[in-house]
């Protein structure tokens, strides 16, 4: 059982009904200098943690990227790896993802086996996370790269059964993922259905670009919302700050 400091702080926030906004920084989308700038603004705005990773990863500088972020901010920098190559000893923890919505053994257990000895060697805190890809209007990078089909968006009961299975298997968190830059976000009905049958933290991400959408996910029962792609849009930093503010002030 994971009793590491990062998961403990996530559980504590949940017990106190505090929601969080995490910001995803994909090294493919940012220079290290720009990422450090965004990280500082994120921290000042009340963002709870930074995620680092991506589906493709066309650069091999994840280690220096994570190290620079750790030196710049005090909020956790958590790995969100697309595969076992995306590891860094400088991270605060990692989401130990298993793509449970799919039936591809590589993403269910193969990459995890490759990563495990390195995680141990680095002394990283692995946070076991049931990662569920949800149909979002068009083929996303994670859908294509994993070679898996997403959960049908109009079937909240199927999502709930997957989440329950993850919890019964001992996973620490659920991540409902529409995919970065998704046209459609994870439906509120699906979040509510998952929330209704598990008591572990639920993360929701993919396509969240404004405060109203973020609030809808929180009202449906998300403990943590993730934004990433928004930062590439016009006024992205300002919009990210707005979302961080409304998540910070959210009371159910
Ligand atoms: C992707 O859930 C994250 O893994 C964030 O998605 O980039 O669309 O905000 P966006």
Short mmCIF file of C-alpha atoms and ligand atoms in Angstrom, two decimals:
data_model
loop_
_atom_site.label_atom_id
_atom_site.label_comp_id
_atom_site.label_asym_id
_atom_site.label_seq_id
_atom_site.Cartn_x
_atom_site.Cartn_y
_atom_site.Cartn_z
CA UNK A 1 0.00 0.00 0.00
CA UNK A 2 1.27 3.46 -0.91
CA UNK A 3 1.55 5.77 2.09
CA UNK A 4 3.91 8.18 0.35
CA UNK A 5 3.78 11.92 0.99
CA UNK A 6 2.18 13.01 -2.28
CA UNK A 7 -0.70 10.51 -2.21
CA UNK A 8 -1.17 11.26 1.50
CA UNK A 9 -1.57 14.96 0.74
CA UNK A 10 -4.05 14.18 -2.07
CA UNK A 11 -6.07 11.98 0.31
CA UNK A 12 -5.98 14.68 3.00
CA UNK A 13 -7.30 17.29 0.54
CA UNK A 14 -10.07 14.91 -0.45
CA UNK A 15 -11.01 14.23 3.17
CA UNK A 16 -11.24 18.00 3.70
CA UNK A 17 -13.24 18.41 0.48
CA UNK A 18 -10.61 20.65 -1.12
CA UNK A 19 -10.47 20.33 -4.91
CA UNK A 20 -7.35 20.90 -7.00
CA UNK A 21 -6.24 22.13 -10.39
CA UNK A 22 -3.14 20.51 -11.86
CA UNK A 23 -1.31 21.84 -14.91
CA UNK A 24 0.19 19.51 -17.52
CA UNK A 25 3.49 20.58 -19.10
CA UNK A 26 4.41 18.42 -22.09
CA UNK A 27 8.15 18.88 -22.89
CA UNK A 28 7.22 18.64 -26.59
CA UNK A 29 5.23 21.88 -26.26
CA UNK A 30 7.52 24.04 -24.10
CA UNK A 31 11.09 25.17 -23.91
CA UNK A 32 12.43 24.59 -20.41
CA UNK A 33 12.58 28.37 -19.85
CA UNK A 34 8.92 28.85 -20.80
CA UNK A 35 7.88 25.86 -18.69
CA UNK A 36 9.63 27.37 -15.66
CA UNK A 37 7.79 30.67 -16.24
CA UNK A 38 4.43 28.86 -16.51
CA UNK A 39 5.26 26.79 -13.43
CA UNK A 40 5.90 29.93 -11.36
CA UNK A 41 2.64 31.56 -12.50
CA UNK A 42 0.81 28.29 -11.80
CA UNK A 43 2.12 28.12 -8.27
CA UNK A 44 1.24 31.79 -7.61
CA UNK A 45 -2.28 31.12 -8.91
CA UNK A 46 -2.92 28.24 -6.51
CA UNK A 47 -2.33 25.30 -8.86
CA UNK A 48 -1.76 22.21 -6.70
CA UNK A 49 0.76 20.28 -8.80
CA UNK A 50 2.44 20.09 -12.19
CA UNK A 51 2.25 17.01 -14.39
CA UNK A 52 5.06 16.27 -16.85
CA UNK A 53 4.67 13.84 -19.74
CA UNK A 54 3.06 13.22 -23.09
CA UNK A 55 1.82 10.57 -25.49
CA UNK A 56 4.68 10.93 -27.95
CA UNK A 57 7.70 12.71 -26.40
CA UNK A 58 9.86 13.84 -29.26
CA UNK A 59 12.57 15.22 -26.99
CA UNK A 60 14.94 13.42 -24.64
CA UNK A 61 15.29 16.21 -22.07
CA UNK A 62 12.68 15.10 -19.51
CA UNK A 63 15.32 14.88 -16.79
CA UNK A 64 16.59 18.46 -17.12
CA UNK A 65 13.01 19.67 -17.69
CA UNK A 66 11.79 18.12 -14.40
CA UNK A 67 14.92 19.22 -12.51
CA UNK A 68 14.42 22.84 -13.63
CA UNK A 69 10.78 22.79 -12.53
CA UNK A 70 11.67 21.30 -9.12
CA UNK A 71 14.23 24.04 -8.59
CA UNK A 72 11.76 26.77 -9.59
CA UNK A 73 8.66 25.83 -7.56
CA UNK A 74 7.71 24.09 -4.33
CA UNK A 75 4.48 22.47 -5.54
CA UNK A 76 4.87 18.78 -6.51
CA UNK A 77 6.15 17.93 -9.99
CA UNK A 78 4.52 14.61 -10.86
CA UNK A 79 5.44 12.43 -13.81
CA UNK A 80 2.59 11.54 -16.17
CA UNK A 81 4.48 9.14 -18.42
CA UNK A 82 3.32 8.01 -21.83
CA UNK A 83 5.72 5.06 -21.51
CA UNK A 84 8.59 3.67 -19.43
CA UNK A 85 11.15 6.00 -21.01
CA UNK A 86 9.55 9.09 -19.45
CA UNK A 87 11.07 8.82 -15.98
CA UNK A 88 13.20 11.21 -13.96
CA UNK A 89 14.75 10.87 -10.51
CA UNK A 90 14.07 14.56 -9.93
CA UNK A 91 10.25 14.19 -9.83
CA UNK A 92 8.22 14.37 -6.62
CA UNK A 93 6.18 11.26 -7.58
CA UNK A 94 4.70 9.59 -10.62
CA UNK A 95 1.26 8.54 -11.75
CA UNK A 96 1.80 4.81 -12.22
CA UNK A 97 -0.77 4.59 -14.98
CA UNK A 98 -2.48 1.48 -16.25
CA UNK A 99 -4.72 2.13 -19.28
CA UNK A 100 -7.62 0.07 -17.93
CA UNK A 101 -10.17 1.28 -20.50
CA UNK A 102 -8.13 -0.52 -23.18
CA UNK A 103 -7.25 -4.13 -23.76
CA UNK A 104 -3.68 -3.61 -24.90
CA UNK A 105 -1.38 -5.55 -22.52
CA UNK A 106 1.51 -3.20 -23.30
CA UNK A 107 -0.33 -0.30 -21.64
CA UNK A 108 -2.01 -2.43 -18.99
CA UNK A 109 1.15 -4.05 -17.58
CA UNK A 110 4.04 -4.13 -20.09
CA UNK A 111 5.37 -0.59 -19.66
CA UNK A 112 4.79 -0.84 -15.90
CA UNK A 113 7.09 -3.88 -15.68
CA UNK A 114 9.80 -2.03 -17.63
CA UNK A 115 9.46 1.02 -15.40
CA UNK A 116 9.29 -0.74 -12.00
CA UNK A 117 13.03 -1.38 -11.41
CA UNK A 118 13.87 2.18 -12.45
CA UNK A 119 11.20 3.61 -10.13
CA UNK A 120 12.74 1.62 -7.30
CA UNK A 121 16.26 2.72 -8.17
CA UNK A 122 15.18 6.39 -8.31
CA UNK A 123 13.20 6.12 -5.06
CA UNK A 124 10.13 7.64 -6.76
CA UNK A 125 6.66 7.47 -5.19
CA UNK A 126 4.45 5.52 -7.62
CA UNK A 127 0.75 6.43 -7.35
CA UNK A 128 -1.22 3.57 -8.88
CA UNK A 129 -3.78 5.15 -11.21
CA UNK A 130 -6.52 3.55 -13.26
CA UNK A 131 -6.32 5.54 -16.48
CA UNK A 132 -9.52 5.59 -18.51
CA UNK A 133 -9.69 7.06 -21.97
CA UNK A 134 -13.12 8.47 -22.87
CA UNK A 135 -14.44 9.02 -26.40
CA UNK A 136 -14.18 12.75 -27.11
CA UNK A 137 -15.28 13.43 -30.67
CA UNK A 138 -12.08 12.73 -32.64
CA UNK A 139 -9.11 10.38 -32.42
CA UNK A 140 -6.72 11.72 -29.78
CA UNK A 141 -2.95 11.15 -29.53
CA UNK A 142 -3.31 8.76 -26.59
CA UNK A 143 -5.96 6.74 -28.42
CA UNK A 144 -3.80 6.45 -31.51
CA UNK A 145 -0.52 5.82 -29.71
CA UNK A 146 -1.98 3.19 -27.36
CA UNK A 147 -3.92 1.42 -30.10
CA UNK A 148 -6.96 1.18 -27.79
CA UNK A 149 -10.59 2.14 -28.09
CA UNK A 150 -11.90 4.77 -25.68
CA UNK A 151 -14.93 4.17 -23.46
CA UNK A 152 -18.19 5.18 -25.17
CA UNK A 153 -19.13 8.61 -23.81
CA UNK A 154 -22.84 7.81 -23.51
CA UNK A 155 -22.18 4.76 -21.29
CA UNK A 156 -21.45 6.00 -17.76
CA UNK A 157 -22.24 2.57 -16.31
CA UNK A 158 -19.34 1.02 -18.27
CA UNK A 159 -16.99 3.71 -16.92
CA UNK A 160 -18.28 3.12 -13.39
CA UNK A 161 -17.64 -0.63 -13.67
CA UNK A 162 -14.05 0.04 -14.80
CA UNK A 163 -13.49 2.43 -11.89
CA UNK A 164 -14.88 -0.07 -9.42
CA UNK A 165 -12.60 -2.77 -10.83
CA UNK A 166 -9.60 -0.43 -10.46
CA UNK A 167 -10.48 0.24 -6.82
CA UNK A 168 -10.98 -3.48 -6.12
CA UNK A 169 -7.58 -4.14 -7.71
CA UNK A 170 -6.10 -1.74 -5.16
CA UNK A 171 -5.43 1.27 -7.38
CA UNK A 172 -5.06 4.59 -5.56
CA UNK A 173 -6.73 6.96 -8.03
CA UNK A 174 -8.86 7.13 -11.19
CA UNK A 175 -8.01 9.40 -14.14
CA UNK A 176 -10.87 10.07 -16.57
CA UNK A 177 -9.14 11.30 -19.72
CA UNK A 178 -10.75 12.81 -22.81
CA UNK A 179 -7.26 13.30 -24.34
CA UNK A 180 -5.17 16.42 -24.67
CA UNK A 181 -6.86 19.01 -26.86
CA UNK A 182 -10.10 16.98 -26.91
CA UNK A 183 -13.08 18.44 -28.75
CA UNK A 184 -15.47 17.12 -26.09
CA UNK A 185 -14.71 16.82 -22.37
CA UNK A 186 -15.55 13.88 -20.09
CA UNK A 187 -19.36 14.03 -19.59
CA UNK A 188 -20.60 15.13 -16.15
CA UNK A 189 -22.90 12.08 -16.02
CA UNK A 190 -19.89 9.78 -16.37
CA UNK A 191 -17.95 11.60 -13.62
CA UNK A 192 -21.00 11.36 -11.32
CA UNK A 193 -21.41 7.65 -12.05
CA UNK A 194 -17.74 7.00 -11.23
CA UNK A 195 -17.89 9.23 -8.14
CA UNK A 196 -20.94 7.33 -6.97
CA UNK A 197 -19.16 3.99 -6.81
CA UNK A 198 -15.57 4.73 -5.72
CA UNK A 199 -14.16 6.66 -2.78
CA UNK A 200 -10.63 7.06 -4.16
CA UNK A 201 -9.64 10.42 -5.74
CA UNK A 202 -10.93 11.05 -9.27
CA UNK A 203 -8.92 13.16 -11.73
CA UNK A 204 -10.59 14.56 -14.86
CA UNK A 205 -8.77 16.05 -17.84
CA UNK A 206 -8.84 16.68 -21.56
CA UNK A 207 -10.36 19.67 -23.35
CA UNK A 208 -11.04 21.81 -20.26
CA UNK A 209 -10.46 25.39 -21.42
CA UNK A 210 -12.74 27.62 -19.35
CA UNK A 211 -13.96 28.16 -15.81
CA UNK A 212 -17.52 26.98 -16.42
CA UNK A 213 -16.34 23.64 -17.80
CA UNK A 214 -13.94 23.22 -14.87
CA UNK A 215 -16.77 23.94 -12.40
CA UNK A 216 -19.05 21.46 -14.15
CA UNK A 217 -16.45 18.70 -13.59
CA UNK A 218 -16.03 19.66 -9.92
CA UNK A 219 -19.79 19.72 -9.34
CA UNK A 220 -20.04 16.26 -10.91
CA UNK A 221 -17.51 14.96 -8.37
CA UNK A 222 -13.99 15.42 -9.77
CA UNK A 223 -11.40 15.89 -7.03
CA UNK A 224 -8.74 17.17 -9.41
CA UNK A 225 -9.02 18.73 -12.85
CA UNK A 226 -6.10 18.91 -15.27
CA UNK A 227 -5.48 21.50 -17.98
CA UNK A 228 -2.63 21.50 -20.48
CA UNK A 229 -3.40 22.43 -24.05
CA UNK A 230 -5.11 25.66 -22.94
CA UNK A 231 -1.65 27.17 -22.41
CA UNK A 232 -1.04 27.00 -26.17
CA UNK A 233 -4.13 29.14 -26.85
CA UNK A 234 -4.47 32.91 -26.94
CA UNK A 235 -4.38 34.35 -23.39
CA UNK A 236 -3.66 30.80 -22.20
CA UNK A 237 -1.82 31.86 -19.06
CA UNK A 238 -4.62 34.24 -18.04
CA UNK A 239 -7.26 31.61 -18.66
CA UNK A 240 -5.29 29.07 -16.66
CA UNK A 241 -5.12 31.56 -13.77
CA UNK A 242 -8.89 32.05 -13.95
CA UNK A 243 -9.52 28.31 -13.72
CA UNK A 244 -7.03 27.96 -10.85
CA UNK A 245 -8.88 30.71 -8.95
CA UNK A 246 -12.31 29.17 -9.38
CA UNK A 247 -11.06 25.69 -8.40
CA UNK A 248 -9.39 27.16 -5.29
CA UNK A 249 -12.61 28.94 -4.26
CA UNK A 250 -14.91 26.00 -5.12
CA UNK A 251 -17.17 24.78 -2.31
CA UNK A 252 -19.60 21.93 -2.91
C1 LIG B 1 -4.27 15.48 -21.06
O1 LIG B 1 -5.90 15.60 -19.37
C2 LIG B 1 -4.80 16.26 -19.91
O2 LIG B 1 -3.68 14.33 -20.64
C3 LIG B 1 -5.04 17.69 -20.26
O3 LIG B 1 -5.79 17.84 -21.44
O4 LIG B 1 -4.35 19.35 -22.78
O5 LIG B 1 -6.79 19.15 -23.30
O6 LIG B 1 -6.04 20.34 -21.26
P1 LIG B 1 -5.74 19.24 -22.24
#
